[in-house]
Coordinates of C-alpha atoms in Angstrom, one line a residue:
Chain M
M4 CA -0.9 -3.0 40.9
K5 CA -3.2 -3.5 38.0
I6 CA -3.5 -1.1 35.1
L7 CA -6.3 -0.7 32.7
V8 CA -5.5 1.1 29.3
C9 CA -8.4 2.4 27.3
I10 CA -7.9 1.8 23.5
S11 CA -10.0 3.4 20.7
K12 CA -10.1 2.5 17.1
T13 CA -9.6 5.6 14.8
P14 CA -9.1 6.3 11.2
D15 CA -5.5 6.7 10.2
T16 CA -4.1 10.2 10.6
T17 CA -3.9 10.6 6.8
A18 CA -7.4 9.1 6.1
K19 CA -9.7 11.2 3.8
I20 CA -12.5 12.5 5.8
A21 CA -15.9 12.2 4.1
F22 CA -19.4 11.2 5.2
T23 CA -22.2 9.0 3.7
D24 CA -25.9 8.3 4.5
N25 CA -26.9 12.0 4.2
N26 CA -23.9 13.2 6.2
T27 CA -24.7 11.0 9.2
K28 CA -22.0 8.4 9.0
F29 CA -18.2 8.5 8.4
A30 CA -17.3 7.0 5.0
D31 CA -15.1 4.2 6.2
A32 CA -14.8 2.4 2.8
G33 CA -11.1 1.9 2.0
V34 CA -10.1 3.7 5.2
Q35 CA -7.3 2.2 7.2
F36 CA -7.9 2.1 10.9
I37 CA -5.3 2.4 13.7
V38 CA -5.0 2.5 17.4
N39 CA -5.7 6.0 18.5
P40 CA -2.2 7.5 18.6
Y41 CA -2.6 9.1 22.1
D42 CA -3.8 5.7 23.6
E43 CA -0.9 3.8 21.8
W44 CA 2.1 6.0 22.1
Y45 CA 1.5 7.4 25.6
A46 CA -1.1 5.5 27.7
L47 CA -0.2 2.0 26.5
V48 CA 3.6 2.4 26.3
R49 CA 3.7 4.2 29.8
A50 CA 1.7 1.3 31.3
L51 CA 4.2 -1.2 29.8
E52 CA 7.1 0.8 31.2
L53 CA 5.6 0.7 34.6
K54 CA 5.2 -3.0 34.4
E55 CA 8.8 -3.4 33.1
A56 CA 10.0 -1.4 36.1
G57 CA 8.2 -3.8 38.5
V58 CA 5.6 -1.1 39.6
A59 CA 2.7 -2.7 37.8
S60 CA 1.9 -6.4 37.9
H61 CA -0.7 -6.6 35.1
V62 CA -1.7 -4.5 32.1
T63 CA -5.2 -5.1 30.6
L64 CA -6.3 -3.3 27.3
L65 CA -9.9 -2.3 27.0
T66 CA -11.9 -1.1 24.1
V67 CA -15.7 -0.4 23.7
G68 CA -16.6 -1.4 20.1
A69 CA -18.0 -3.8 17.7
A70 CA -16.2 -7.0 16.5
D71 CA -14.4 -4.9 13.8
A72 CA -12.3 -3.4 16.7
E73 CA -10.6 -6.7 17.3
P74 CA -7.9 -6.3 14.7
I75 CA -7.0 -3.0 16.5
M76 CA -6.8 -4.7 19.8
R77 CA -4.4 -7.4 18.3
K78 CA -2.3 -4.5 17.0
A79 CA -2.2 -2.8 20.4
L80 CA -1.4 -6.2 22.1
A81 CA 1.5 -6.7 19.7
I82 CA 3.0 -3.7 21.4
G83 CA 2.4 -5.2 24.8
G84 CA -0.1 -6.0 27.5
D85 CA -1.2 -9.2 29.3
D86 CA -4.7 -9.4 28.1
A87 CA -7.6 -7.5 26.5
I88 CA -11.3 -6.9 27.0
R89 CA -13.8 -5.7 24.4
V90 CA -17.2 -4.4 25.5
N91 CA -19.4 -5.4 22.7
A92 CA -21.2 -2.1 21.9
E93 CA -21.1 0.4 19.1
S94 CA -19.0 3.2 20.3
S95 CA -21.0 6.4 20.4
D96 CA -21.8 8.8 23.2
S97 CA -18.9 9.6 25.5
F98 CA -20.9 9.0 28.7
Y99 CA -22.1 5.6 27.4
I100 CA -18.5 4.6 26.7
A101 CA -17.2 6.0 30.0
S102 CA -19.9 4.1 31.9
Q103 CA -18.8 0.8 30.2
I104 CA -15.1 1.5 31.2
A105 CA -16.0 2.4 34.7
A106 CA -18.0 -0.9 35.0
V107 CA -15.0 -2.9 33.9
A108 CA -12.6 -1.0 36.1
T109 CA -14.8 -1.6 39.1
E110 CA -15.3 -5.3 38.5
G111 CA -11.5 -5.8 37.9
S112 CA -10.4 -3.5 40.8
Y113 CA -7.9 -1.7 38.7
D114 CA -5.6 0.7 40.5
L115 CA -4.8 2.9 37.5
V116 CA -6.9 3.7 34.4
L117 CA -5.0 5.3 31.5
T118 CA -6.5 7.0 28.4
G119 CA -5.1 9.1 25.6
K120 CA -5.8 12.8 25.9
E121 CA -8.4 12.5 23.1
T122 CA -9.3 10.5 20.1
I123 CA -8.2 11.9 16.8
D124 CA -11.7 11.4 15.4
Y125 CA -14.2 12.7 18.0
N126 CA -11.7 14.9 19.8
G127 CA -13.9 14.9 22.9
S128 CA -11.2 14.7 25.6
S129 CA -14.0 13.6 27.9
I130 CA -13.7 9.9 28.6
G131 CA -11.1 10.0 31.4
G132 CA -12.8 12.7 33.5
M133 CA -16.2 10.8 33.1
V134 CA -14.7 7.6 34.2
A135 CA -12.9 9.2 37.2
E136 CA -16.2 10.8 38.3
L137 CA -18.2 7.5 38.0
L138 CA -15.5 5.8 40.0
N139 CA -15.2 8.7 42.5
Q140 CA -11.4 8.8 42.0
P141 CA -8.9 11.6 41.3
F142 CA -8.3 12.6 37.6
V143 CA -5.2 14.1 36.2
S144 CA -5.8 15.4 32.6
L145 CA -3.3 16.1 29.8
A146 CA -0.5 14.4 31.8
T147 CA 3.0 14.5 30.5
K148 CA 4.8 12.5 33.2
L149 CA 3.6 9.7 35.6
D150 CA 5.6 7.8 38.2
I151 CA 4.4 5.7 41.0
A152 CA 6.2 4.8 44.2
G153 CA 4.9 3.5 47.5
G154 CA 1.2 4.1 46.5
T155 CA 1.8 7.7 45.6
A156 CA 1.6 8.9 42.1
S157 CA 3.7 11.8 40.9
L158 CA 2.6 13.6 37.7
S159 CA 3.2 16.6 35.5
R160 CA 0.2 18.0 33.6
E161 CA -0.1 20.8 31.0
I162 CA -1.5 24.0 32.1
E163 CA -1.8 27.3 30.2
G164 CA 1.8 28.4 29.5
G165 CA 3.5 25.8 31.5
E166 CA 3.3 22.6 33.5
E167 CA 2.1 21.7 37.0
K168 CA 3.7 19.0 39.1
L169 CA 1.5 17.2 41.5
E170 CA 1.1 14.2 43.7
T171 CA -2.0 12.1 44.4
S172 CA -3.1 8.7 45.6
L173 CA -4.3 5.6 43.9
P174 CA -6.7 4.5 42.5
L175 CA -6.5 7.1 39.8
V176 CA -7.5 8.0 36.2
V177 CA -5.0 9.7 34.0
S178 CA -5.3 11.1 30.4
C179 CA -1.9 10.9 28.7
Q180 CA -0.2 13.0 26.1
K181 CA 3.2 13.8 24.5
G182 CA 6.0 13.5 27.0
M183 CA 4.6 10.6 28.8
A184 CA 6.5 8.0 26.7
E185 CA 7.9 7.3 23.3
Q186 CA 6.2 5.4 20.5
R187 CA 7.1 1.7 20.2
I188 CA 7.2 -0.3 17.0
P189 CA 6.0 -3.9 17.6
N190 CA 8.5 -6.6 16.8
M191 CA 7.8 -10.0 15.2
K192 CA 7.7 -11.8 18.5
G193 CA 5.2 -9.3 19.8
I194 CA 3.0 -9.6 16.7
M195 CA 3.1 -13.5 16.8
G196 CA 2.4 -13.4 20.6
A197 CA -0.6 -11.0 20.2
R198 CA -2.5 -13.7 18.3
T199 CA -2.8 -15.9 21.4
K200 CA -3.2 -13.4 24.1
P201 CA -6.7 -13.6 25.9
L202 CA -9.3 -11.2 24.4
A203 CA -12.5 -11.5 26.4
V204 CA -15.8 -10.2 25.1
K205 CA -18.2 -8.7 27.6
E206 CA -21.8 -7.5 27.1
P207 CA -22.4 -3.8 27.9
V208 CA -24.2 -2.5 31.0
A209 CA -27.4 -0.7 30.3
V210 CA -26.9 3.1 30.1
E211 CA -28.8 6.0 28.5
A212 CA -26.8 8.1 26.2
L213 CA -26.7 11.8 26.9
T214 CA -25.8 13.0 23.4
T215 CA -26.3 11.9 19.9
V216 CA -24.6 13.1 16.7
V217 CA -27.2 14.4 14.3
S218 CA -25.1 15.0 11.3
F219 CA -21.5 15.9 10.1
E220 CA -20.4 18.6 7.8
M221 CA -17.3 19.7 6.1
P222 CA -15.8 23.2 6.8
P223 CA -16.3 25.7 4.0
A224 CA -13.5 25.4 1.4
K225 CA -10.6 27.9 1.5
S226 CA -10.9 30.3 -1.3
G227 CA -7.4 29.6 -2.4
V228 CA -4.0 31.0 -1.5
K229 CA -3.1 34.6 -2.6
L230 CA 0.5 34.5 -3.6
V231 CA 2.8 37.5 -3.1
S232 CA 6.1 37.7 -5.0
A233 CA 9.3 37.0 -3.0
D234 CA 10.6 40.3 -4.5
T235 CA 8.0 42.3 -2.5
P236 CA 7.5 40.7 0.8
E237 CA 6.3 44.1 2.4
E238 CA 3.1 43.6 0.1
L239 CA 2.2 40.6 2.3
I240 CA 2.4 42.7 5.4
R241 CA 0.2 45.3 3.8
L242 CA -2.4 42.6 3.0
L243 CA -2.3 41.2 6.5
H244 CA -2.8 44.7 7.9
E245 CA -5.4 46.1 5.4
E246 CA -7.2 43.1 4.0
A247 CA -7.0 40.3 6.6
K248 CA -6.8 42.9 9.5
V249 CA -4.8 40.5 11.7
I250 CA -1.9 42.7 12.3
Chain K
M23 CA -30.0 30.4 33.9
V24 CA -26.7 29.9 32.1
L25 CA -23.8 29.4 34.4
I26 CA -20.3 30.0 33.2
F27 CA -17.2 28.6 34.9
A28 CA -14.8 31.6 35.1
D29 CA -11.4 30.0 35.4
Q30 CA -8.5 31.5 37.4
A31 CA -4.8 30.8 38.0
D32 CA -2.9 32.6 40.7
G33 CA -5.8 34.9 41.3
Q34 CA -6.0 36.1 37.7
I35 CA -9.0 35.2 35.5
K36 CA -7.8 33.3 32.4
K37 CA -8.2 34.9 29.0
S38 CA -10.1 32.0 27.7
T39 CA -12.7 32.6 30.3
F40 CA -13.7 36.1 28.8
E41 CA -14.5 34.2 25.7
A42 CA -16.6 31.6 27.5
L43 CA -18.4 34.4 29.3
S44 CA -19.2 36.2 26.0
Y45 CA -20.5 33.0 24.6
G46 CA -22.6 32.2 27.7
S47 CA -24.1 35.6 27.8
K48 CA -25.0 35.5 24.1
L49 CA -26.5 32.1 24.7
A50 CA -28.5 33.4 27.7
A51 CA -29.9 36.1 25.5
Q52 CA -30.8 33.5 22.9
L53 CA -32.6 31.4 25.5
G54 CA -34.3 34.4 27.1
T55 CA -32.6 33.9 30.5
T56 CA -29.7 35.4 32.6
A57 CA -26.0 34.6 32.5
E58 CA -24.2 34.2 35.8
A59 CA -20.6 33.2 36.5
V60 CA -18.9 31.0 39.1
V61 CA -15.4 31.7 40.4
L62 CA -13.6 29.4 42.7
G63 CA -10.5 30.6 44.7
A64 CA -9.0 33.9 45.7
V65 CA -9.7 36.7 43.1
D66 CA -10.0 40.3 44.0
N67 CA -13.4 42.0 44.0
A68 CA -12.6 44.4 41.2
S69 CA -11.7 41.6 38.8
L70 CA -14.9 39.8 39.7
E71 CA -17.1 42.9 39.1
A72 CA -15.3 43.4 35.8
L73 CA -16.6 40.1 34.5
G74 CA -19.9 42.0 33.9
N75 CA -18.1 43.5 31.0
Y76 CA -18.6 40.2 29.2
G77 CA -22.4 40.2 29.8
V78 CA -22.9 38.3 33.1
S79 CA -25.2 39.9 35.6
K80 CA -24.0 38.1 38.7
V81 CA -20.8 36.3 39.9
H82 CA -21.0 33.6 42.6
H83 CA -17.6 33.7 44.3
D84 CA -16.2 31.1 46.8
A85 CA -12.9 32.4 48.1
N86 CA -12.1 29.2 50.1
A87 CA -8.3 28.7 49.9
A88 CA -9.0 25.0 49.2
F89 CA -9.8 26.1 45.6
N90 CA -6.4 28.0 45.2
Q91 CA -5.0 24.7 43.8
F92 CA -6.8 23.0 41.1
D93 CA -8.3 19.4 41.8
A94 CA -10.9 18.5 39.2
Q95 CA -12.7 16.3 41.7
V96 CA -13.1 19.1 44.2
Y97 CA -14.0 21.8 41.6
T98 CA -16.7 19.4 40.1
K99 CA -18.5 18.9 43.5
A100 CA -18.5 22.6 44.1
I101 CA -19.8 23.5 40.6
A102 CA -22.4 20.7 40.7
A103 CA -23.7 22.0 44.0
L104 CA -24.0 25.6 42.7
A105 CA -25.5 24.6 39.4
T106 CA -28.2 22.5 41.2
Q107 CA -28.9 25.1 43.9
A108 CA -29.0 28.1 41.5
G109 CA -31.0 26.1 38.8
A110 CA -28.5 26.3 36.0
K111 CA -29.9 24.9 32.7
V112 CA -26.7 25.2 30.7
I113 CA -23.2 25.3 32.1
V114 CA -20.5 26.7 29.9
F115 CA -16.7 26.1 30.1
S116 CA -13.8 27.0 28.0
S117 CA -12.3 23.8 26.6
N118 CA -9.0 24.9 28.1
T119 CA -6.8 22.7 30.5
S120 CA -9.2 23.1 33.4
G121 CA -12.3 22.8 31.3
K122 CA -11.1 19.5 29.8
A123 CA -10.7 18.1 33.3
V124 CA -13.9 19.5 35.0
A125 CA -16.6 19.6 32.2
P126 CA -16.6 15.7 31.7
R127 CA -16.6 15.1 35.5
L128 CA -19.5 17.5 35.8
S129 CA -21.3 15.8 33.0
A130 CA -21.1 12.4 34.7
N131 CA -22.0 13.9 38.0
L132 CA -25.1 15.6 36.8
K133 CA -25.9 13.2 34.0
A134 CA -25.9 16.2 31.9
G135 CA -25.1 15.9 28.1
L136 CA -21.7 17.5 27.3
V137 CA -20.4 18.8 24.0
S138 CA -16.7 19.6 24.0
G139 CA -14.8 21.7 21.5
A140 CA -18.0 23.6 20.6
I141 CA -17.5 26.3 17.9
A142 CA -20.9 27.9 17.6
L143 CA -24.0 28.9 19.6
P144 CA -26.6 26.1 19.7
D145 CA -29.4 25.7 17.1
T146 CA -32.5 25.4 19.2
S147 CA -35.0 25.2 16.3
N148 CA -35.2 21.4 16.8
G149 CA -33.9 20.5 20.2
F150 CA -30.5 21.7 21.3
V151 CA -27.8 21.0 18.7
V152 CA -24.2 22.3 19.1
K153 CA -21.6 22.3 16.4
K154 CA -18.2 21.0 17.3
N155 CA -14.8 20.3 15.7
V156 CA -14.2 16.6 15.0
F157 CA -11.4 14.7 13.0
S158 CA -8.8 17.3 14.3
A159 CA -11.0 20.2 12.9
K160 CA -11.1 18.7 9.4
A161 CA -14.9 18.3 9.9
Y162 CA -17.7 19.4 12.1
A163 CA -20.3 17.3 14.0
N164 CA -23.7 18.6 15.0
V165 CA -24.3 17.1 18.5
Q166 CA -27.8 16.9 20.0
L167 CA -27.8 17.3 23.8
L168 CA -30.6 15.0 25.1
T169 CA -30.7 16.0 28.7
D170 CA -32.6 18.8 30.6
V171 CA -29.3 20.2 32.0
K172 CA -26.6 20.8 29.3
I173 CA -22.9 21.4 29.4
I174 CA -20.9 23.2 26.6
A175 CA -17.1 23.4 26.5
L176 CA -16.1 26.0 24.0
S177 CA -13.2 25.5 21.7
P178 CA -10.6 28.3 22.5
N179 CA -10.6 31.2 20.0
A180 CA -13.7 29.8 18.1
F181 CA -16.2 32.6 19.3
G182 CA -14.1 35.6 20.3
V183 CA -14.3 37.9 23.2
H184 CA -17.2 40.4 23.1
A185 CA -17.1 43.2 25.6
T186 CA -20.4 44.8 26.4
G187 CA -19.5 47.1 29.3
G188 CA -21.1 46.9 32.8
A189 CA -20.3 45.5 36.1
A190 CA -21.5 42.3 37.7
A191 CA -23.1 41.9 41.2
V192 CA -20.7 39.7 43.3
T193 CA -22.3 37.2 45.7
A194 CA -20.2 35.2 48.2
V195 CA -21.1 31.6 48.4
S196 CA -20.0 28.6 50.4
L197 CA -19.6 25.5 48.4
P198 CA -18.3 22.0 49.3
A199 CA -14.6 22.0 49.1
D200 CA -13.6 18.7 50.8
G201 CA -12.4 15.3 49.5
G202 CA -9.3 16.6 47.5
K203 CA -6.7 14.1 46.8
I204 CA -4.3 16.2 44.7
K205 CA -1.4 18.1 46.1
V206 CA 0.2 20.5 43.7
T207 CA 4.0 20.5 44.4
A208 CA 5.4 22.9 41.7
V209 CA 4.2 25.2 38.8
E210 CA 6.7 25.8 36.0
K211 CA 5.6 28.6 33.7
V212 CA 7.3 29.6 30.5
T213 CA 8.0 33.1 31.1
G214 CA 8.2 36.1 28.7
T215 CA 5.7 35.0 26.1
V216 CA 1.9 34.6 25.8
P217 CA 0.9 30.9 26.3
L218 CA 0.7 29.4 22.8
G219 CA -2.9 28.3 23.3
E220 CA -3.9 31.8 24.1
A221 CA -1.8 33.6 21.5
E222 CA -3.6 35.6 18.8
L223 CA -0.5 35.7 16.5
V224 CA 1.9 32.8 16.0
V225 CA 5.0 32.5 13.9
S226 CA 6.2 28.9 13.4
G227 CA 9.2 27.4 11.9
G228 CA 10.1 24.0 10.4
R229 CA 12.9 22.0 8.9
G230 CA 13.3 24.5 6.2
L231 CA 15.1 26.7 8.6
K232 CA 18.0 24.0 8.6
G233 CA 19.1 24.4 12.3
P234 CA 18.5 26.0 15.7
E235 CA 21.1 28.6 15.0
N236 CA 18.8 30.2 12.5
W237 CA 15.9 30.5 14.8
G238 CA 16.5 34.3 15.2
L239 CA 14.7 34.7 11.9
V240 CA 11.5 33.4 13.4
E241 CA 12.0 35.1 16.8
D242 CA 12.7 38.5 15.2
L243 CA 9.5 38.4 13.1
A244 CA 7.5 37.2 16.1
K245 CA 8.9 39.9 18.3
A246 CA 8.1 42.6 15.7
M247 CA 4.7 41.3 15.5
G248 CA 4.1 40.7 19.1
A249 CA 3.5 37.0 18.3
S250 CA 4.4 33.7 20.1
T251 CA 6.7 31.2 18.4
A252 CA 5.9 27.6 17.6
C253 CA 7.4 24.8 15.5
S254 CA 6.8 21.6 13.7
R255 CA 7.2 18.0 15.0
P256 CA 10.6 17.3 13.4
V257 CA 12.0 20.5 14.9
A258 CA 10.9 19.5 18.4
D259 CA 12.0 16.0 17.9
A260 CA 15.5 17.2 16.9
H261 CA 15.5 19.3 20.1
W262 CA 16.0 22.5 18.1
R263 CA 13.1 24.0 20.0
P264 CA 11.4 22.9 23.4
H265 CA 8.5 20.4 23.0
H266 CA 5.9 22.8 24.3
E267 CA 6.3 24.8 21.1
H268 CA 5.3 21.8 18.9
V269 CA 2.0 22.3 17.2
G270 CA 0.3 19.6 15.2
Q271 CA -1.6 16.4 15.6
T272 CA 0.5 15.0 18.4
G273 CA 1.5 18.4 19.8
G274 CA -0.7 21.3 20.7
A275 CA -3.7 22.4 18.7
I276 CA -4.0 26.2 18.3
A277 CA -6.4 28.5 16.6
P278 CA -4.8 32.0 16.5
N279 CA -6.0 34.9 14.3
L280 CA -2.7 34.6 12.3
Y281 CA -0.4 31.6 11.8
V282 CA 2.7 32.2 9.9
A283 CA 4.5 28.9 8.8
I284 CA 8.1 29.3 7.7
G285 CA 9.8 26.3 6.1
I286 CA 7.1 23.9 7.1
S287 CA 5.8 21.7 4.2
G288 CA 2.3 21.2 5.8
A289 CA 2.0 17.5 6.3
I290 CA -1.6 16.5 7.2
Q291 CA -0.6 15.9 10.8
H292 CA 0.8 19.5 11.1
L293 CA -2.4 20.9 9.6
A294 CA -4.4 19.1 12.1
G295 CA -3.0 21.3 14.9
V296 CA -3.2 24.6 13.0
N297 CA -6.1 24.4 10.6
R298 CA -8.4 26.4 12.9
S299 CA -6.3 29.5 12.6
K300 CA -8.2 32.3 11.1
T301 CA -5.6 33.4 8.6
I302 CA -2.6 31.2 7.5
V303 CA 0.5 32.5 5.8
V304 CA 3.0 30.0 4.3
I305 CA 6.6 30.9 3.3
N306 CA 8.3 28.0 1.5
K307 CA 10.8 27.8 -1.4
D308 CA 8.9 24.7 -2.6
P309 CA 5.9 25.8 -4.6
E310 CA 4.6 22.3 -4.4
A311 CA 4.5 22.3 -0.6
P312 CA 1.0 21.0 0.5
F313 CA 0.7 23.8 3.0
F314 CA -0.1 26.3 0.2
K315 CA -3.4 24.5 -0.5
A316 CA -4.4 25.3 3.1
A317 CA -3.0 28.9 3.3
D318 CA -4.7 32.2 2.7
Y319 CA -1.5 34.0 1.8
G320 CA 1.8 32.7 0.6
I321 CA 5.2 33.6 -0.6
V322 CA 7.2 31.1 -2.7
G323 CA 10.7 32.0 -1.8
D324 CA 13.8 31.5 0.4
A325 CA 13.0 32.1 4.0
F326 CA 16.5 33.4 4.7
D327 CA 15.9 36.1 2.2
V328 CA 12.2 36.8 2.7
V329 CA 11.7 36.7 6.4
P330 CA 14.1 39.6 7.4
K331 CA 12.3 41.7 4.8
L332 CA 8.9 40.8 6.4
T333 CA 10.4 41.7 9.8
E334 CA 11.5 45.1 8.4
A335 CA 8.0 45.7 6.9
V336 CA 6.3 44.9 10.2
K337 CA 8.6 47.2 12.1
K338 CA 7.9 50.0 9.6
L339 CA 4.1 49.4 9.8
K340 CA 4.3 49.7 13.6
G341 CA 6.7 52.6 13.5
I342 CA 9.4 50.8 15.4
A343 CA 12.0 50.8 12.6

């Protein structure tokens, strides 16, 4: 069984968010980039666990991005994976990216495509569902557990106020979140080995984007905290009731 | 026509749906067209007619039992068929757990541009531009939908529920329901509390509470307010509280009307999960806690001293002392 893990390059969780070029571009100067945490901690690590358990035979990492995404792919390969593919295209519209992933998944006949539940920059939570539709495969979103035995996948997924357990067949697309696996810190052997793992570059298939980002903006600034003395906590409750009108 | 996906579970329309309906009907008024809803699976007629209270004139209902369990692939086919047949120009979802599974599939199926996590009605002065949360709600993006048919998945609690009164006409429809490959084997619900993602009031605790034995402080205040409880990541990781209560970058993202943070310093990863809350209250003994910068109200003080007094004040306010 072959697994394709989709990897996105995102700004570090603590990066300062600002925009340039008349608010049309993320200001990336001095920003450290990381593997999108949901892709790394949950999708990638679960794929590696399935391989270690003898369920999967091969784990390929895939990103859609320019050459500057390669250091991120090496970071991901340091955690694990047999090889990697980069589709050489600027990452933009979700449908465009999903179409690239679907093309790679079809060509390589992968049995399982894993994504993180969303990227921490665009927060689209859209890629997995689009890929599944393009491949005409079942899709389990926001999954917290994934096991595979005898060609059947058993999963848990988040629903409002709880969890749903379900079974489905392969091939399959899953978006992964907390619960699926635990973060792994790459060791020196992994980091050294990642340098020589194959990283193929493919040219994108021609697809029309369905959306485009016109501009970014920052939320209105908070007017500042109103402090209430610890000696009169009941004053806070009065403010919440009469001023903020939330209780 | 604006078509709104009215999501149900166990025959009950989900709360997030009322917000999506309110949004969809406002959008229809803006575009000078009608708002209609689609419901898949068994729901009683009175509940269907009541959707008119949120501005839709018509409800398309397919009661096929195949829809009683959720399969994004099957739901997508059905909604795509109806949208095409009924001539929907915009399809609206709540960006809840079903919306996150179906809206992207439908986008790929219909080749219709999707904006997920939308927080406002579109600006149609120059095309069709929808504002959405990005960078974990630390910024917004204005997204242009380039296609004739458009899909909007609304960020929960971003728009609010607006009841208008009225009843909808219910039309029985028969949509494709085949090809499902998912079999639901069990559903485990956390009982007794409002689902965190749907809660209007949330009281949350962090490491400042020192241990699980002190959680009564959080629970008592939450109970007095009628709030749900949540926690920070270190608390969930230490198993003081169950993981489903964890809010933050890697846990759940919530947007209640009121978020009360007790003994939580306010690391940027925690803020990413709660910064869409309308009112934030921070109680922390450290005046330098970063959370105060993101708060609307705060008390610098010892939670063990302050919180019981807050609970008493809430009880007094509500006349339950």
